CSV table of C-alpha atoms in Angstrom, one decimal:
chain,number,residue,atom,x,y,z
O,1,UNK,CA,46.6,8.0,-0.3
O,2,UNK,CA,44.7,10.5,-2.4
O,3,UNK,CA,42.8,8.1,-4.7
O,4,UNK,CA,39.1,8.5,-5.6
O,5,UNK,CA,36.9,6.7,-8.1
O,6,UNK,CA,33.5,7.4,-9.7
O,7,UNK,CA,31.3,4.4,-9.1
O,8,UNK,CA,28.0,6.0,-10.3
O,9,UNK,CA,27.6,3.3,-13.0
O,10,UNK,CA,27.8,0.5,-10.4
O,11,UNK,CA,26.3,1.9,-7.2
O,12,UNK,CA,24.6,5.1,-8.2
O,13,UNK,CA,26.7,7.2,-5.9
O,14,UNK,CA,26.9,10.7,-7.4
O,15,UNK,CA,30.1,11.7,-5.6
O,16,UNK,CA,33.5,10.1,-6.0
O,17,UNK,CA,34.5,7.5,-3.3
O,18,UNK,CA,37.8,7.9,-1.5
O,19,UNK,CA,39.7,4.6,-1.3
O,20,UNK,CA,41.7,3.3,1.6
O,21,UNK,CA,44.1,0.5,1.0
O,22,UNK,CA,44.8,-0.6,4.6
O,23,UNK,CA,41.2,-1.2,5.8
O,24,UNK,CA,39.7,-4.7,5.9
O,25,UNK,CA,36.0,-5.5,5.6
O,26,UNK,CA,33.8,-8.5,6.2
O,27,UNK,CA,33.0,-10.8,3.3
O,28,UNK,CA,29.3,-9.8,3.3
O,29,UNK,CA,30.1,-6.1,3.0
O,30,UNK,CA,28.2,-4.5,0.1
O,31,UNK,CA,30.1,-3.2,-3.0
O,32,UNK,CA,29.4,0.5,-2.1
O,33,UNK,CA,31.1,0.1,1.3
O,34,UNK,CA,34.2,-1.7,0.2
O,35,UNK,CA,36.6,1.2,0.3
O,36,UNK,CA,39.6,-1.0,-0.3
O,37,UNK,CA,38.4,-2.1,-3.8
O,38,UNK,CA,38.5,-0.3,-7.1
O,39,UNK,CA,35.8,-1.8,-9.4
O,40,UNK,CA,35.8,-2.4,-13.1
O,41,UNK,CA,33.7,0.1,-15.0
O,42,UNK,CA,34.5,2.8,-12.5
O,43,UNK,CA,36.7,5.8,-13.5
O,44,UNK,CA,39.5,7.4,-11.5
O,45,UNK,CA,38.7,11.0,-10.6
O,46,UNK,CA,41.7,11.8,-8.5
O,47,UNK,CA,45.1,10.4,-7.4
O,48,UNK,CA,47.1,7.4,-8.4
O,49,UNK,CA,47.2,3.9,-6.9
O,50,UNK,CA,48.7,0.4,-7.5
O,51,UNK,CA,46.4,-2.5,-7.1
O,52,UNK,CA,46.1,-6.3,-7.5
O,53,UNK,CA,43.6,-7.7,-10.0
O,54,UNK,CA,41.6,-10.5,-8.3
O,55,UNK,CA,38.6,-10.7,-10.6
O,56,UNK,CA,38.0,-10.2,-14.4
O,57,UNK,CA,35.2,-10.6,-16.8
O,58,UNK,CA,32.0,-12.0,-15.4
O,59,UNK,CA,33.6,-12.5,-12.0
O,60,UNK,CA,33.6,-8.7,-11.4
O,61,UNK,CA,30.7,-6.8,-9.8
O,62,UNK,CA,29.6,-5.4,-13.1
O,63,UNK,CA,29.9,-8.9,-14.6
O,64,UNK,CA,27.6,-10.3,-12.0
O,65,UNK,CA,25.0,-7.7,-12.9
O,66,UNK,CA,25.3,-8.7,-16.5
O,67,UNK,CA,24.9,-12.4,-15.6
O,68,UNK,CA,21.8,-11.6,-13.5
O,69,UNK,CA,20.3,-9.7,-16.5
O,70,UNK,CA,21.0,-12.6,-18.9
O,71,UNK,CA,19.9,-15.3,-16.5
O,72,UNK,CA,16.6,-17.2,-17.2
O,73,UNK,CA,14.3,-19.0,-14.8
O,74,UNK,CA,15.5,-22.5,-14.0
O,75,UNK,CA,13.2,-25.3,-15.3
O,76,UNK,CA,13.8,-27.4,-12.2
O,77,UNK,CA,13.4,-26.4,-8.5
O,78,UNK,CA,16.3,-27.1,-6.2
O,79,UNK,CA,15.4,-29.0,-3.0
O,80,UNK,CA,15.6,-27.2,0.3
O,81,UNK,CA,18.6,-28.0,2.4
O,82,UNK,CA,18.8,-28.1,6.2
O,83,UNK,CA,21.2,-26.1,8.2
O,84,UNK,CA,23.8,-28.8,8.0
O,85,UNK,CA,23.6,-28.9,4.2
O,86,UNK,CA,21.7,-32.2,3.9
O,87,UNK,CA,18.6,-32.8,1.9
O,88,UNK,CA,15.8,-34.9,3.3
O,89,UNK,CA,14.0,-37.3,1.0
O,90,UNK,CA,10.6,-35.5,1.2
O,91,UNK,CA,12.4,-32.3,0.0
O,92,UNK,CA,13.1,-34.0,-3.4
O,93,UNK,CA,9.4,-34.9,-3.7
O,94,UNK,CA,8.5,-31.3,-2.9
O,95,UNK,CA,11.0,-29.9,-5.5
O,96,UNK,CA,9.6,-32.3,-8.1
O,97,UNK,CA,6.0,-31.2,-7.3
O,98,UNK,CA,6.9,-27.5,-7.6
O,99,UNK,CA,8.7,-28.2,-10.9
O,100,UNK,CA,5.7,-29.9,-12.3
O,101,UNK,CA,3.5,-27.1,-11.1
O,102,UNK,CA,5.7,-24.5,-12.8
O,103,UNK,CA,5.6,-26.5,-16.0
O,104,UNK,CA,1.8,-26.8,-16.0
O,105,UNK,CA,1.4,-23.1,-15.0
O,106,UNK,CA,3.7,-22.0,-17.8
O,107,UNK,CA,1.9,-24.3,-20.3
O,108,UNK,CA,-1.5,-22.9,-19.3
O,109,UNK,CA,-0.2,-19.3,-19.1
O,110,UNK,CA,-1.3,-18.8,-15.5
O,111,UNK,CA,2.2,-18.1,-14.2
O,112,UNK,CA,3.8,-16.1,-17.0
O,113,UNK,CA,3.0,-12.8,-18.8
O,114,UNK,CA,1.5,-9.6,-17.5
O,115,UNK,CA,-1.1,-9.6,-14.7
O,116,UNK,CA,-3.9,-9.2,-17.3
O,117,UNK,CA,-2.6,-12.1,-19.4
O,118,UNK,CA,-2.5,-14.3,-16.4
O,119,UNK,CA,-6.1,-13.4,-15.4
O,120,UNK,CA,-7.2,-14.0,-19.0
O,121,UNK,CA,-5.6,-17.4,-18.9
O,122,UNK,CA,-7.4,-18.3,-15.7
O,123,UNK,CA,-10.6,-17.1,-17.2
O,124,UNK,CA,-10.1,-19.2,-20.2
O,125,UNK,CA,-9.5,-22.3,-18.0
O,126,UNK,CA,-12.6,-21.5,-16.0
O,127,UNK,CA,-14.7,-21.1,-19.2
O,128,UNK,CA,-13.3,-24.3,-20.6
O,129,UNK,CA,-14.2,-26.2,-17.5
O,130,UNK,CA,-17.7,-24.7,-17.6
O,131,UNK,CA,-18.1,-25.6,-21.2
O,132,UNK,CA,-17.1,-29.2,-20.5
O,133,UNK,CA,-19.6,-29.4,-17.6
O,134,UNK,CA,-22.4,-28.0,-19.8
O,135,UNK,CA,-21.6,-30.5,-22.6
O,136,UNK,CA,-21.7,-33.4,-20.1
O,137,UNK,CA,-25.0,-32.2,-18.7
O,138,UNK,CA,-26.5,-32.1,-22.2
O,139,UNK,CA,-25.2,-35.6,-23.0
O,140,UNK,CA,-26.4,-36.9,-19.6
O,141,UNK,CA,-29.9,-35.4,-20.2
O,142,UNK,CA,-30.1,-37.4,-23.4
O,143,UNK,CA,-28.7,-40.6,-21.7
O,144,UNK,CA,-25.3,-40.2,-23.5
O,145,UNK,CA,-26.9,-41.0,-26.8
O,146,UNK,CA,-24.6,-41.0,-29.8
O,147,UNK,CA,-27.1,-39.3,-32.0
O,148,UNK,CA,-25.5,-36.6,-34.2
O,149,UNK,CA,-28.0,-34.0,-33.1
O,150,UNK,CA,-27.3,-34.6,-29.5
O,151,UNK,CA,-23.6,-34.3,-30.0
O,152,UNK,CA,-23.9,-31.2,-32.1
O,153,UNK,CA,-26.1,-29.6,-29.4
O,154,UNK,CA,-23.6,-30.5,-26.7
O,155,UNK,CA,-20.7,-29.0,-28.7
O,156,UNK,CA,-22.7,-25.9,-29.5
O,157,UNK,CA,-23.6,-25.5,-25.8
O,158,UNK,CA,-19.9,-25.7,-24.9
O,159,UNK,CA,-18.8,-23.2,-27.6
O,160,UNK,CA,-21.4,-20.7,-26.5
O,161,UNK,CA,-19.4,-20.2,-23.3
O,162,UNK,CA,-16.5,-18.8,-25.3
O,163,UNK,CA,-16.6,-14.9,-25.5
O,164,UNK,CA,-15.6,-14.5,-29.2
O,165,UNK,CA,-15.4,-10.7,-29.0
O,166,UNK,CA,-13.3,-10.6,-25.9
O,167,UNK,CA,-10.0,-10.2,-27.8
O,168,UNK,CA,-11.4,-7.4,-29.9
O,169,UNK,CA,-12.7,-5.5,-26.9
O,170,UNK,CA,-9.4,-5.8,-25.1
O,171,UNK,CA,-7.5,-4.6,-28.2
O,172,UNK,CA,-9.7,-1.6,-28.6
O,173,UNK,CA,-9.4,-0.8,-24.9
O,174,UNK,CA,-5.6,-1.0,-25.0
O,175,UNK,CA,-5.5,1.2,-28.1
O,176,UNK,CA,-7.7,3.8,-26.4
O,177,UNK,CA,-5.5,3.7,-23.3
O,178,UNK,CA,-2.4,4.2,-25.4
O,179,UNK,CA,-4.0,7.2,-27.2
O,180,UNK,CA,-4.8,8.8,-23.9
O,181,UNK,CA,-1.3,8.3,-22.6
O,182,UNK,CA,0.2,9.8,-25.8
O,183,UNK,CA,-1.7,13.0,-25.0
O,184,UNK,CA,0.3,13.1,-21.8
O,185,UNK,CA,3.6,12.7,-23.6
O,186,UNK,CA,4.0,9.0,-22.7
O,187,UNK,CA,5.1,6.8,-25.5
O,188,UNK,CA,3.9,3.2,-25.3
O,189,UNK,CA,5.9,0.8,-27.6
O,190,UNK,CA,4.1,-2.4,-26.7
O,191,UNK,CA,0.7,-3.1,-25.3
O,192,UNK,CA,2.1,-5.6,-22.8
O,193,UNK,CA,3.9,-2.7,-21.0
O,194,UNK,CA,0.6,-0.9,-20.7
O,195,UNK,CA,-1.0,-3.9,-19.2
O,196,UNK,CA,1.7,-4.2,-16.6
O,197,UNK,CA,1.6,-0.5,-15.9
O,198,UNK,CA,-2.0,-0.8,-14.8
O,199,UNK,CA,-1.0,-3.2,-12.0
O,200,UNK,CA,1.7,-1.0,-10.6
O,201,UNK,CA,1.0,0.3,-7.1
O,202,UNK,CA,4.4,1.7,-6.0
O,203,UNK,CA,7.3,3.0,-8.1
O,204,UNK,CA,10.8,2.9,-6.7
O,205,UNK,CA,13.3,4.7,-9.1
O,206,UNK,CA,16.9,5.5,-8.9
O,207,UNK,CA,17.5,9.2,-9.0
O,208,UNK,CA,21.1,9.8,-9.8
O,209,UNK,CA,21.7,9.3,-13.5
O,210,UNK,CA,18.1,8.3,-14.1
O,211,UNK,CA,15.9,11.2,-13.1
O,212,UNK,CA,18.9,13.5,-13.0
O,213,UNK,CA,22.1,13.6,-15.1
O,214,UNK,CA,24.3,12.9,-12.1
O,215,UNK,CA,26.4,16.0,-12.8
O,216,UNK,CA,27.1,19.2,-10.9
O,217,UNK,CA,26.7,22.6,-12.5
O,218,UNK,CA,27.8,26.0,-11.3
O,219,UNK,CA,24.8,28.3,-11.3
O,220,UNK,CA,26.3,31.6,-10.0
O,221,UNK,CA,29.7,33.1,-9.6
O,222,UNK,CA,30.4,36.3,-7.7
O,223,UNK,CA,33.3,38.6,-8.6
O,224,UNK,CA,33.4,41.5,-6.1
O,225,UNK,CA,34.8,43.9,-8.7
O,226,UNK,CA,32.1,43.1,-11.3
O,227,UNK,CA,29.1,41.5,-9.6
O,228,UNK,CA,27.2,38.2,-10.0
O,229,UNK,CA,27.2,36.0,-13.1
O,230,UNK,CA,24.3,33.6,-13.5
O,231,UNK,CA,24.4,30.6,-15.8
O,232,UNK,CA,21.3,29.5,-17.6
O,233,UNK,CA,20.1,26.0,-18.2
O,234,UNK,CA,22.0,23.7,-20.6
O,235,UNK,CA,21.4,20.3,-22.0
O,236,UNK,CA,25.0,19.3,-21.6
O,237,UNK,CA,26.7,20.7,-18.5
O,238,UNK,CA,30.2,20.0,-19.7
O,239,UNK,CA,29.8,21.7,-23.1
O,240,UNK,CA,31.2,25.2,-22.8
O,241,UNK,CA,29.9,26.2,-26.2
O,242,UNK,CA,26.2,26.2,-25.3
O,243,UNK,CA,24.3,28.1,-22.7
O,244,UNK,CA,24.0,31.8,-21.9
O,245,UNK,CA,25.3,33.9,-19.0
O,246,UNK,CA,23.5,36.9,-17.4
O,247,UNK,CA,25.1,39.5,-15.2
O,248,UNK,CA,24.1,42.0,-12.5
O,249,UNK,CA,26.2,44.4,-10.5
O,250,UNK,CA,25.0,43.2,-7.1
O,251,UNK,CA,26.3,40.6,-4.7
O,252,UNK,CA,24.3,37.3,-4.4
O,253,UNK,CA,22.6,38.4,-1.1
O,254,UNK,CA,21.7,41.7,-2.7
O,255,UNK,CA,20.5,40.2,-6.0
O,256,UNK,CA,17.6,41.9,-7.7
O,257,UNK,CA,14.2,40.3,-7.4
O,258,UNK,CA,13.0,41.4,-10.9
O,259,UNK,CA,14.5,40.3,-14.2
O,260,UNK,CA,14.6,43.9,-15.4
O,261,UNK,CA,17.6,44.5,-13.2
O,262,UNK,CA,19.6,41.7,-15.0
O,263,UNK,CA,21.5,42.2,-18.2
O,264,UNK,CA,20.3,40.3,-21.1
O,265,UNK,CA,21.7,36.7,-21.3
O,266,UNK,CA,24.6,36.5,-23.7
O,267,UNK,CA,27.1,33.8,-24.7
O,268,UNK,CA,30.2,33.6,-22.4
O,269,UNK,CA,32.5,34.9,-25.2
O,270,UNK,CA,30.7,38.3,-25.2
O,271,UNK,CA,31.3,38.6,-21.4
O,272,UNK,CA,35.0,37.9,-21.8
O,273,UNK,CA,35.6,40.9,-24.1
O,274,UNK,CA,37.7,43.5,-22.2
O,275,UNK,CA,36.9,41.8,-18.9
O,276,UNK,CA,40.1,41.1,-17.1
O,277,UNK,CA,38.4,40.3,-13.8
O,278,UNK,CA,36.3,37.5,-15.3
O,279,UNK,CA,39.3,36.1,-17.2
O,280,UNK,CA,41.4,36.1,-14.1
O,281,UNK,CA,38.6,34.3,-12.2
O,282,UNK,CA,38.3,31.6,-14.9
O,283,UNK,CA,42.1,31.1,-15.0
O,284,UNK,CA,42.3,30.6,-11.3
O,285,UNK,CA,39.3,28.2,-11.4
O,286,UNK,CA,40.9,26.2,-14.2
O,287,UNK,CA,44.4,26.0,-12.6
O,288,UNK,CA,43.2,25.2,-9.1
O,289,UNK,CA,41.7,21.8,-9.9
O,290,UNK,CA,42.7,18.5,-11.5
O,291,UNK,CA,39.6,18.0,-13.6
O,292,UNK,CA,39.8,17.8,-17.4
O,293,UNK,CA,37.1,18.9,-19.9
O,294,UNK,CA,37.9,17.9,-23.5
O,295,UNK,CA,36.2,17.3,-26.8
O,296,UNK,CA,36.3,13.9,-28.4
O,297,UNK,CA,34.6,13.1,-31.7
O,298,UNK,CA,32.4,16.2,-31.7
O,299,UNK,CA,31.3,15.4,-28.1
O,300,UNK,CA,32.4,17.2,-25.0
O,301,UNK,CA,33.4,15.0,-22.1
O,302,UNK,CA,34.8,15.5,-18.6
O,303,UNK,CA,36.9,13.5,-16.2
O,304,UNK,CA,37.6,14.3,-12.6
O,305,UNK,CA,35.9,15.3,-9.5
O,306,UNK,CA,32.3,16.5,-10.2
O,307,UNK,CA,32.8,19.7,-8.1
O,308,UNK,CA,36.0,20.6,-10.0
O,309,UNK,CA,34.3,19.9,-13.3
O,310,UNK,CA,31.5,22.3,-12.4
């Protein structure tokens, strides 16, 4: 069976995956290794096949990703179960305690928000506790007298522990950091993201389709009767109307080292004028593959094997 699908959207795999209908895999096999399954949101790049639909909507792999993105933290903790699936009584008490701790932490702000926000919440709790202790000390020194002056002095002592300018200082600091990042071509939409960025120690990023476009591009073509054609950079690799081509009369392994030996880069239409060798080369390349490059609503699109598209 000559059937391949592009699963870049689901697994990040840049190359098409050849499917095999007769193989069987274990239930815990990952989506990228299930060669007998064609997934929703993937596109067919080669061949034909007949399949049986066993999952739709949110039951598909792409649907499970959507559910995971939409899911929110549960308000209650589930009790731990033993290997036989039973739950011991003390596990319920443990789950209730953890649930209560989560609620209190969320209410006080010590378990939600950015790292800086959590630290500020803990600092606020510490200052509040210190203020209460100071107020109690003032009242105790005056034998807990209900005199107005004593009460006002105790309250003033507690309020003096609150850093009134802390919010202003933090805002100015964040604004200065944002301005500095703008000079490095980094756009910060919210200050919260800047706070979280300061706590990052390692960055793990997907490459295909994130740092790169996940598309192949032909950079050079050698026609023995004419020489080597080099393709310049292009923002859209599948758009044949943009990008320039340069030419030199040498083979790739004898290519000139200086740009002066290259012809000036020109649009591909200029190279096609009275150039039967290049036309024959392009005709053979277009007829010897199953890829399709087409224009839809003023946008060039491609479907098929990435190598053949290139």
